[in-house]
Amino acid sequence: MTDSTTQPELMSEISRRRFFDRMTDGLYGVALTSLLGQQAQVFAAEETHHAARLPEDLKPRRPHFKPRATSVIHLCMQGGPSQVDLFDPKPALKKYHGQTAPRELTGNAVFETDRTGKLMQSPFAFKRHGKSGAWVSDALPHIAQEVDQMTIVRSMYNVHPNHEPAIYKMQSGQTFPGHPAFGSWITYGLGNENQNLPAYVVLADPSNRLPVNNVDNWMSGYLSPLYQGTRMKATGSPLLNLAPDYAHAEQVSRNKQQLLKQLDRMHQKQRPGQQELEARIQNYEMAANMQLEATETLDISQETSDTLAMYGIDQKETDSFGRRCLLARRLVEKGVRFVQLYTRGQMWDNHSKIQKSLQSACGQTDLPVAGLLKDLRQRGLLDSTLVLWGGEFGRLPTAQITSSAKMNVAGRDHGPYGFSTWMAGGGVKQGLVFGNTDEVGYASVENRVSIQDWHATVLHLLGLDHERLVYERNGLGERLTHQFSTNVVHEIIA
């Protein structure tokens, strides 16, 4: 028999008071466990938060995997180049010229009948070019000679028919401002090879006419200002106030810069965690280094006459864009990560007289772009430089007029549903035509490529995984491709 005197609590009955008294001990334990669990989650989130932010500097960083390209030149054709007049010939447009598009040819898509909706054949003739036999119109005779270096994607599509939202989508992956441009994401992920030049350089129209969406095209959004584009001029001083007002002795200049650097760092140490201050200090330090290197890099007088002629420099029609294409080559040659070129205004926005207006846009850019590809190839740079060409959308296959009697002065309206872009160098397949639109070129129907697919593929060629290139903000893992369904287009990668 068990001795009740040795184990009184086991043998005695539990009173109501004792039951509730002991139960609260358990509740305290549960509460403590819950609080500790929540705190552990906070610590884990903080660790993830810090791990998902790369250092805020422009030092070169290792990619996620072996890259095919190390730099990018983006030829930004704002306005919407017409795919059915450049890279995507459609015999059905000739057959049904002046008629309403048969529904069976467009996947039952409804055309904008208030702008006639009448199909219009291209005023340009198409021919096959190169060993690949890719079709290119006679509006681009020089680029046509380079098709064996390219992958032409005929199946791109955007999600908005207006310039501003479509451009935001093309640049940042969203249709509204506030997000970093994809050039900023690339420099955030990879830094820069040359610490004396900006990682992201913008060569806009020298007449100082900013493109649609202005500087938002190359803003860094919520990333550090270090990663936003730096606009440089193709003529004269590349940057305002790059050279000092008066010369100092070399040792005096060096001592002055060293003193300023020490004062900046003392100021920063008293104000930790302010990324704009850190970015400004680093930009000032880079500016001092740029005084010599930027001036030399953008001095094209060192180039041969044959090279200048290759880009169309000193020819009235091609001089402006040709100079910028040549500067792009010189910048990537010096280790700049991302260079973006803009044409003059909305020269591809051909709402009327498309035969004349599109021909003008092609005339200003065709020779310089072909010259850029040739020059990169001859110098062994095309293998490591990814060249991108394209606009935010294309054009509709219909005539934009109010009367079918005026077909000869018609243009084309915005066409985001299916359009053409191309890539060259940097690990893409050569002489490939990928994807298709429907029989009249209205919408992408085969191997469709979204903007986020395009972004993810560009990142992949640079050795970056779009799902791992993350910036933690307000508890969210921000990405260039956001939360949209995204696929890397492996079919176009060599």
XYZ file of C-alpha atoms in Angstrom:
494
model
C 0.000 0.000 0.000
C 1.200 3.456 -0.911
C 2.018 5.699 2.008
C -0.307 8.687 1.720
C 1.878 10.718 4.020
C 4.814 10.639 1.584
C 2.787 11.737 -1.446
C 0.009 13.901 -0.117
C -0.602 15.828 -3.405
C -1.013 12.675 -5.475
C -3.465 11.108 -3.070
C -5.541 14.097 -2.100
C -8.414 15.346 -4.202
C -7.776 18.558 -6.247
C -9.968 21.364 -4.990
C -11.577 23.898 -7.334
C -9.310 26.658 -5.995
C -6.155 24.549 -6.538
C -7.309 23.566 -10.070
C -7.623 27.163 -11.251
C -4.462 28.176 -9.437
C -2.381 25.505 -11.213
C -4.079 26.145 -14.579
C -2.800 29.730 -14.645
C 0.756 28.369 -14.503
C 0.083 26.651 -17.812
C -1.426 29.784 -19.328
C 1.646 31.763 -18.382
C 3.796 29.146 -20.066
C 1.707 29.227 -23.225
C 1.870 33.027 -23.303
C 5.631 32.991 -22.774
C 6.089 30.424 -25.542
C 3.952 32.509 -27.876
C 5.928 35.683 -27.158
C 9.245 33.907 -27.635
C 7.986 32.487 -30.922
C 6.918 35.913 -32.140
C 10.283 37.375 -31.152
C 12.068 34.581 -33.016
C 10.019 35.390 -36.093
C 11.002 39.066 -35.822
C 14.678 38.146 -35.525
C 14.381 35.803 -38.508
C 12.620 38.494 -40.550
C 15.327 40.997 -39.668
C 18.013 38.541 -40.739
C 16.185 37.947 -44.035
C 15.691 41.688 -44.457
C 19.400 42.391 -44.112
C 20.437 39.381 -46.179
C 18.189 40.475 -49.051
C 19.820 43.886 -49.338
C 23.083 44.093 -51.181
C 25.762 46.572 -50.073
C 24.951 50.097 -51.171
C 27.985 50.709 -53.309
C 29.051 50.233 -56.924
C 31.829 47.713 -56.351
C 31.628 44.784 -58.788
C 29.592 41.890 -57.404
C 29.472 38.217 -58.285
C 26.351 37.200 -60.209
C 24.187 34.282 -59.127
C 25.632 32.060 -61.859
C 28.017 32.300 -64.787
C 26.883 35.189 -67.003
C 26.704 35.247 -70.788
C 26.891 39.058 -70.878
C 28.622 41.563 -68.610
C 27.174 44.820 -69.963
C 24.042 46.089 -71.689
C 23.330 48.718 -74.346
C 19.602 49.493 -74.515
C 18.483 51.275 -77.690
C 15.217 52.687 -76.408
C 12.897 53.367 -79.369
C 10.132 55.225 -77.553
C 6.921 55.764 -79.460
C 6.251 52.291 -80.812
C 8.041 51.109 -83.980
C 5.620 49.392 -86.375
C 6.297 45.660 -86.436
C 4.301 45.097 -89.658
C 6.439 47.694 -91.450
C 9.848 46.568 -90.139
C 10.273 42.945 -88.984
C 6.932 41.148 -89.307
C 5.629 40.976 -92.918
C 1.956 40.144 -93.343
C 0.740 39.167 -96.849
C -2.831 39.213 -95.527
C -2.590 42.996 -95.165
C -2.156 43.313 -98.910
C -4.988 40.867 -99.566
C -7.442 42.672 -97.275
C -6.128 46.217 -97.756
C -8.908 48.727 -97.101
C -11.201 46.101 -95.581
C -12.297 45.311 -92.054
C -10.156 42.569 -90.541
C -11.846 39.147 -90.712
C -12.439 37.946 -87.171
C -10.899 34.537 -87.840
C -7.538 36.188 -88.587
C -7.315 38.088 -85.305
C -8.593 35.623 -82.743
C -11.962 37.444 -82.733
C -10.301 40.606 -81.362
C -12.424 43.741 -81.806
C -10.745 46.641 -83.618
C -11.323 50.295 -82.799
C -13.952 51.040 -85.436
C -14.012 54.749 -84.550
C -10.629 54.947 -86.264
C -11.922 52.993 -89.289
C -10.475 49.594 -88.369
C -9.562 49.130 -92.033
C -6.488 47.024 -92.658
C -3.583 48.785 -94.365
C -0.783 47.085 -96.243
C 2.778 48.151 -95.571
C 4.206 50.789 -97.900
C 7.597 49.086 -97.503
C 8.905 46.017 -99.310
C 10.213 43.030 -97.347
C 13.116 40.759 -98.290
C 14.968 37.896 -96.662
C 18.472 38.695 -95.432
C 21.560 36.880 -94.238
C 22.135 33.161 -93.872
C 19.170 33.033 -91.497
C 16.792 34.399 -94.134
C 15.093 36.724 -91.652
C 12.572 39.132 -93.151
C 13.353 42.854 -92.809
C 11.778 45.737 -94.721
C 13.691 48.113 -96.964
C 13.173 50.831 -94.329
C 16.161 49.292 -92.459
C 18.748 48.407 -95.137
C 21.761 48.572 -92.796
C 20.262 46.694 -89.829
C 19.076 44.086 -92.347
C 22.733 43.237 -92.989
C 23.171 42.359 -89.294
C 20.247 39.933 -88.854
C 22.573 36.963 -88.477
C 23.768 38.508 -85.193
C 20.252 38.902 -83.789
C 17.355 37.163 -82.187
C 14.222 38.906 -83.448
C 11.315 38.416 -81.040
C 8.040 38.895 -82.921
C 5.746 37.924 -80.065
C 6.216 40.661 -77.458
C 3.159 42.195 -75.819
C 2.474 44.969 -73.315
C -0.522 45.527 -71.049
C -1.444 49.153 -71.781
C -2.124 51.069 -75.027
C -0.929 54.501 -73.828
C 2.676 55.660 -73.906
C 3.200 56.659 -70.278
C 1.950 53.469 -68.568
C 3.441 51.248 -71.272
C 6.844 52.931 -70.891
C 6.733 52.555 -67.116
C 5.954 48.867 -67.679
C 8.857 48.457 -70.097
C 11.292 50.264 -67.802
C 10.241 49.076 -64.338
C 7.775 46.208 -64.712
C 4.811 48.252 -63.420
C 2.502 50.682 -65.217
C 2.953 53.494 -62.681
C 5.937 55.453 -61.317
C 7.922 54.818 -58.162
C 9.660 51.555 -59.033
C 13.323 51.247 -60.082
C 14.154 51.100 -63.778
C 15.605 47.784 -64.896
C 18.968 49.470 -65.481
C 18.949 50.349 -61.776
C 18.161 46.745 -60.844
C 21.079 45.534 -62.966
C 23.567 47.947 -61.387
C 22.178 47.113 -57.937
C 22.779 43.430 -58.622
C 26.178 43.652 -60.296
C 27.787 46.989 -59.402
C 30.277 48.410 -61.892
C 33.634 47.334 -63.258
C 34.946 50.913 -63.456
C 34.797 52.888 -60.215
C 35.677 56.138 -62.002
C 32.540 56.139 -64.172
C 28.826 55.761 -63.381
C 27.424 52.240 -63.614
C 24.277 53.399 -65.455
C 24.723 56.035 -68.160
C 21.905 57.687 -70.130
C 22.542 59.245 -73.551
C 19.380 61.184 -74.320
C 18.677 63.597 -77.166
C 21.283 66.416 -77.086
C 18.618 69.066 -77.734
C 17.690 68.592 -74.043
C 14.233 67.376 -74.933
C 13.566 64.669 -72.373
C 11.708 61.517 -73.433
C 8.174 60.708 -72.327
C 8.075 60.152 -68.527
C 11.172 62.369 -68.286
C 13.789 61.291 -65.751
C 11.466 58.589 -64.382
C 12.829 56.442 -67.227
C 16.118 56.014 -65.370
C 15.202 56.657 -61.733
C 16.204 54.185 -59.015
C 12.874 54.348 -57.135
C 13.249 52.882 -53.653
C 16.769 51.615 -54.392
C 19.673 53.815 -53.384
C 20.196 56.892 -55.604
C 23.572 55.326 -56.425
C 21.794 53.090 -58.923
C 19.900 55.679 -60.925
C 20.992 56.654 -64.414
C 23.510 59.464 -64.936
C 22.711 61.550 -67.975
C 25.712 62.433 -70.137
C 25.958 64.710 -73.149
C 27.332 63.538 -76.477
C 28.933 66.887 -77.311
C 30.862 69.386 -75.208
C 31.442 68.637 -71.548
C 29.764 65.279 -70.774
C 28.491 66.580 -67.425
C 27.767 70.038 -66.061
C 30.513 71.418 -63.812
C 32.751 68.428 -64.515
C 35.872 70.596 -64.799
C 36.860 73.001 -61.977
C 36.502 76.748 -62.529
C 40.245 77.240 -62.178
C 43.254 74.964 -61.989
C 45.130 74.006 -58.825
C 48.531 72.444 -58.430
C 48.176 68.656 -58.474
C 49.222 68.227 -54.829
C 46.862 70.995 -53.706
C 43.945 69.328 -55.525
C 44.815 65.955 -53.994
C 45.028 67.398 -50.461
C 41.774 69.273 -50.940
C 39.948 66.125 -52.047
C 41.390 64.124 -49.152
C 40.251 66.766 -46.637
C 36.740 66.854 -48.121
C 36.586 63.060 -47.966
C 37.526 63.056 -44.278
C 34.957 65.748 -43.463
C 32.250 63.863 -45.373
C 32.972 60.647 -43.482
C 32.917 62.438 -40.130
C 29.550 63.944 -41.065
C 28.231 60.556 -42.170
C 29.410 58.783 -39.015
C 27.209 61.081 -36.951
C 24.197 60.259 -39.140
C 24.143 56.465 -39.679
C 21.544 54.755 -41.847
C 20.842 57.667 -44.190
C 21.228 56.121 -47.632
C 20.715 59.378 -49.534
C 23.598 60.953 -47.631
C 25.792 57.921 -48.330
C 24.838 58.012 -52.016
C 25.591 61.734 -52.246
C 29.012 61.303 -50.671
C 29.884 58.431 -53.006
C 28.675 60.446 -55.997
C 30.878 63.393 -55.007
C 33.856 61.064 -54.691
C 33.099 59.550 -58.095
C 32.759 63.032 -59.594
C 36.312 63.809 -58.566
C 37.545 60.608 -60.235
C 35.442 61.315 -63.335
C 37.101 64.655 -64.096
C 39.795 62.870 -66.067
C 38.278 59.542 -67.132
C 34.847 60.739 -68.290
C 36.366 63.459 -70.446
C 38.746 60.974 -72.082
C 36.101 58.287 -72.545
C 33.699 60.609 -74.327
C 36.345 62.164 -76.580
C 35.635 60.595 -79.977
C 38.389 62.575 -81.708
C 40.594 59.552 -80.985
C 38.528 57.413 -83.387
C 39.540 56.766 -86.997
C 37.685 58.312 -89.919
C 36.497 54.830 -90.949
C 34.944 54.290 -87.531
C 33.196 57.663 -87.593
C 31.808 56.893 -91.047
C 30.582 53.491 -89.826
C 28.310 55.288 -87.340
C 27.223 58.013 -89.769
C 28.953 60.759 -87.786
C 29.244 64.088 -89.608
C 26.265 63.176 -91.787
C 23.321 65.442 -91.075
C 20.673 62.720 -90.740
C 22.661 60.269 -88.614
C 25.192 62.397 -86.712
C 23.233 62.818 -83.471
C 22.281 59.198 -82.870
C 25.547 57.979 -84.375
C 27.588 59.909 -81.815
C 25.601 58.364 -78.992
C 25.983 54.852 -80.391
C 29.750 55.344 -80.602
C 29.842 56.697 -77.045
C 27.902 53.641 -75.890
C 30.608 51.407 -77.325
C 33.341 53.475 -75.679
C 31.545 53.358 -72.312
C 31.071 49.573 -72.211
C 34.662 49.218 -73.397
C 35.669 51.154 -70.261
C 33.648 48.895 -67.965
C 30.294 50.709 -67.672
C 27.564 48.204 -66.845
C 24.446 49.681 -68.472
C 24.083 52.323 -71.208
C 20.694 53.538 -72.405
C 20.118 55.569 -75.584
C 16.996 57.545 -76.456
C 15.931 58.829 -79.852
C 14.589 62.317 -80.432
C 11.128 62.670 -78.877
C 8.427 60.272 -80.045
C 9.793 59.833 -83.560
C 8.359 56.291 -83.762
C 4.828 57.442 -82.872
C 3.640 57.380 -86.480
C -0.050 58.311 -86.285
C -0.055 59.845 -89.755
C 1.894 59.674 -93.023
C 3.639 56.536 -91.874
C 5.584 56.075 -95.073
C 7.351 59.408 -94.533
C 7.492 59.550 -90.717
C 8.656 55.961 -90.213
C 11.222 56.346 -92.964
C 12.578 59.421 -91.166
C 12.920 57.563 -87.861
C 14.682 54.687 -89.582
C 16.934 57.038 -91.515
C 18.232 58.632 -88.312
C 18.975 55.332 -86.536
C 19.503 52.526 -89.054
C 23.140 53.206 -90.019
C 24.296 54.088 -86.465
C 22.760 50.942 -84.947
C 24.245 48.709 -87.643
C 27.576 50.470 -87.123
C 27.398 49.783 -83.395
C 26.888 46.048 -83.964
C 29.734 45.888 -86.483
C 32.088 47.835 -84.234
C 31.333 45.721 -81.173
C 31.852 42.547 -83.194
C 35.143 43.702 -84.722
C 36.511 44.612 -81.283
C 35.447 41.340 -79.681
C 32.927 43.121 -77.437
C 29.681 41.743 -78.837
C 30.092 38.401 -77.052
C 30.007 40.152 -73.665
C 27.683 43.057 -74.548
C 23.935 42.505 -74.793
C 22.340 44.950 -77.238
C 18.573 45.529 -76.890
C 16.389 47.322 -79.460
C 12.685 48.106 -79.155
C 9.898 50.364 -77.998
C 7.150 50.141 -75.398
C 4.745 48.657 -77.968
C 4.171 48.446 -81.731
C 1.451 49.681 -84.076
C -1.925 48.348 -85.172
C -2.196 46.819 -88.655
C -5.070 49.179 -89.399
C -5.077 52.660 -90.928
C -5.567 55.558 -88.520
C -7.713 57.894 -90.630
C -11.282 59.126 -90.760
C -11.911 58.203 -94.403
C -10.779 55.267 -96.529
C -10.173 57.749 -99.360
C -7.090 59.016 -97.506
C -5.114 55.804 -97.222
C -2.078 57.530 -98.727
C -1.705 59.812 -95.672
C -2.676 57.269 -93.021
C -0.657 56.274 -90.015
C -1.084 53.542 -87.430
C -2.335 53.741 -83.840
C -0.707 52.158 -80.774
C -0.503 48.365 -80.854
C 0.466 46.785 -77.518
C -1.058 43.367 -78.253
C 1.824 42.069 -80.373
C 5.054 43.706 -81.509
C 8.709 43.058 -82.382
C 11.970 43.681 -80.554
C 15.438 42.248 -81.037
C 18.516 41.314 -79.040
C 22.087 40.781 -80.211
C 25.316 39.538 -78.634
C 25.621 38.696 -74.953
C 24.638 35.024 -75.205
C 21.535 35.173 -77.410
C 21.162 32.914 -80.432
C 22.264 34.287 -83.771
C 19.951 34.526 -86.758
C 16.825 33.430 -84.865
C 13.252 34.642 -85.352
C 11.185 33.740 -82.290
C 7.407 33.823 -81.863
C 4.640 35.071 -84.120
C 1.662 37.376 -84.263
C -1.630 36.500 -85.978
C -2.038 36.696 -89.765
C -2.464 40.475 -89.831
C 0.019 41.323 -87.048
C -2.565 42.469 -84.507
C -1.711 40.283 -81.494
C 0.958 37.874 -80.292
C -0.237 34.275 -80.627
C 2.796 31.952 -80.621
C 5.547 31.821 -77.954
C 4.202 34.994 -76.383
C 6.768 37.052 -74.437
C 5.582 39.435 -71.726
C 7.546 42.408 -70.447
C 8.429 40.519 -67.270
C 9.607 37.535 -69.362
C 11.825 39.929 -71.306
C 13.214 41.427 -68.080
C 13.871 38.000 -66.557
C 15.688 36.873 -69.715
C 17.910 39.966 -69.722
C 18.785 39.340 -66.060
C 19.459 35.665 -66.793
C 21.914 36.538 -69.565
C 23.743 38.703 -66.994
C 23.915 35.811 -64.528
C 21.103 37.080 -62.301
C 18.092 35.065 -61.136
C 15.054 37.356 -61.187
C 13.616 35.579 -58.116
C 16.811 36.026 -56.097
C 17.495 39.644 -57.044
C 15.432 41.040 -54.165
C 15.261 44.272 -52.213
C 13.417 43.989 -48.909
C 11.110 46.971 -48.323
C 8.331 47.269 -45.758
C 8.373 43.527 -45.225
C 8.051 42.767 -48.943
C 10.645 41.239 -51.202
C 10.596 43.681 -54.134
C 11.732 42.333 -57.516
C 11.993 43.672 -61.040
C 9.447 41.060 -62.126
C 7.282 41.768 -59.043
C 4.766 38.976 -58.371
C 3.754 38.437 -61.984
C 3.942 35.017 -63.589
C 7.348 35.045 -65.276
C 9.385 32.760 -67.508
C 12.942 33.090 -68.736
C 12.837 32.614 -72.519
C 15.477 29.885 -72.688
C 14.701 29.197 -76.349
C 16.541 32.365 -77.430
C 19.662 31.732 -75.314
C 22.624 30.218 -77.133
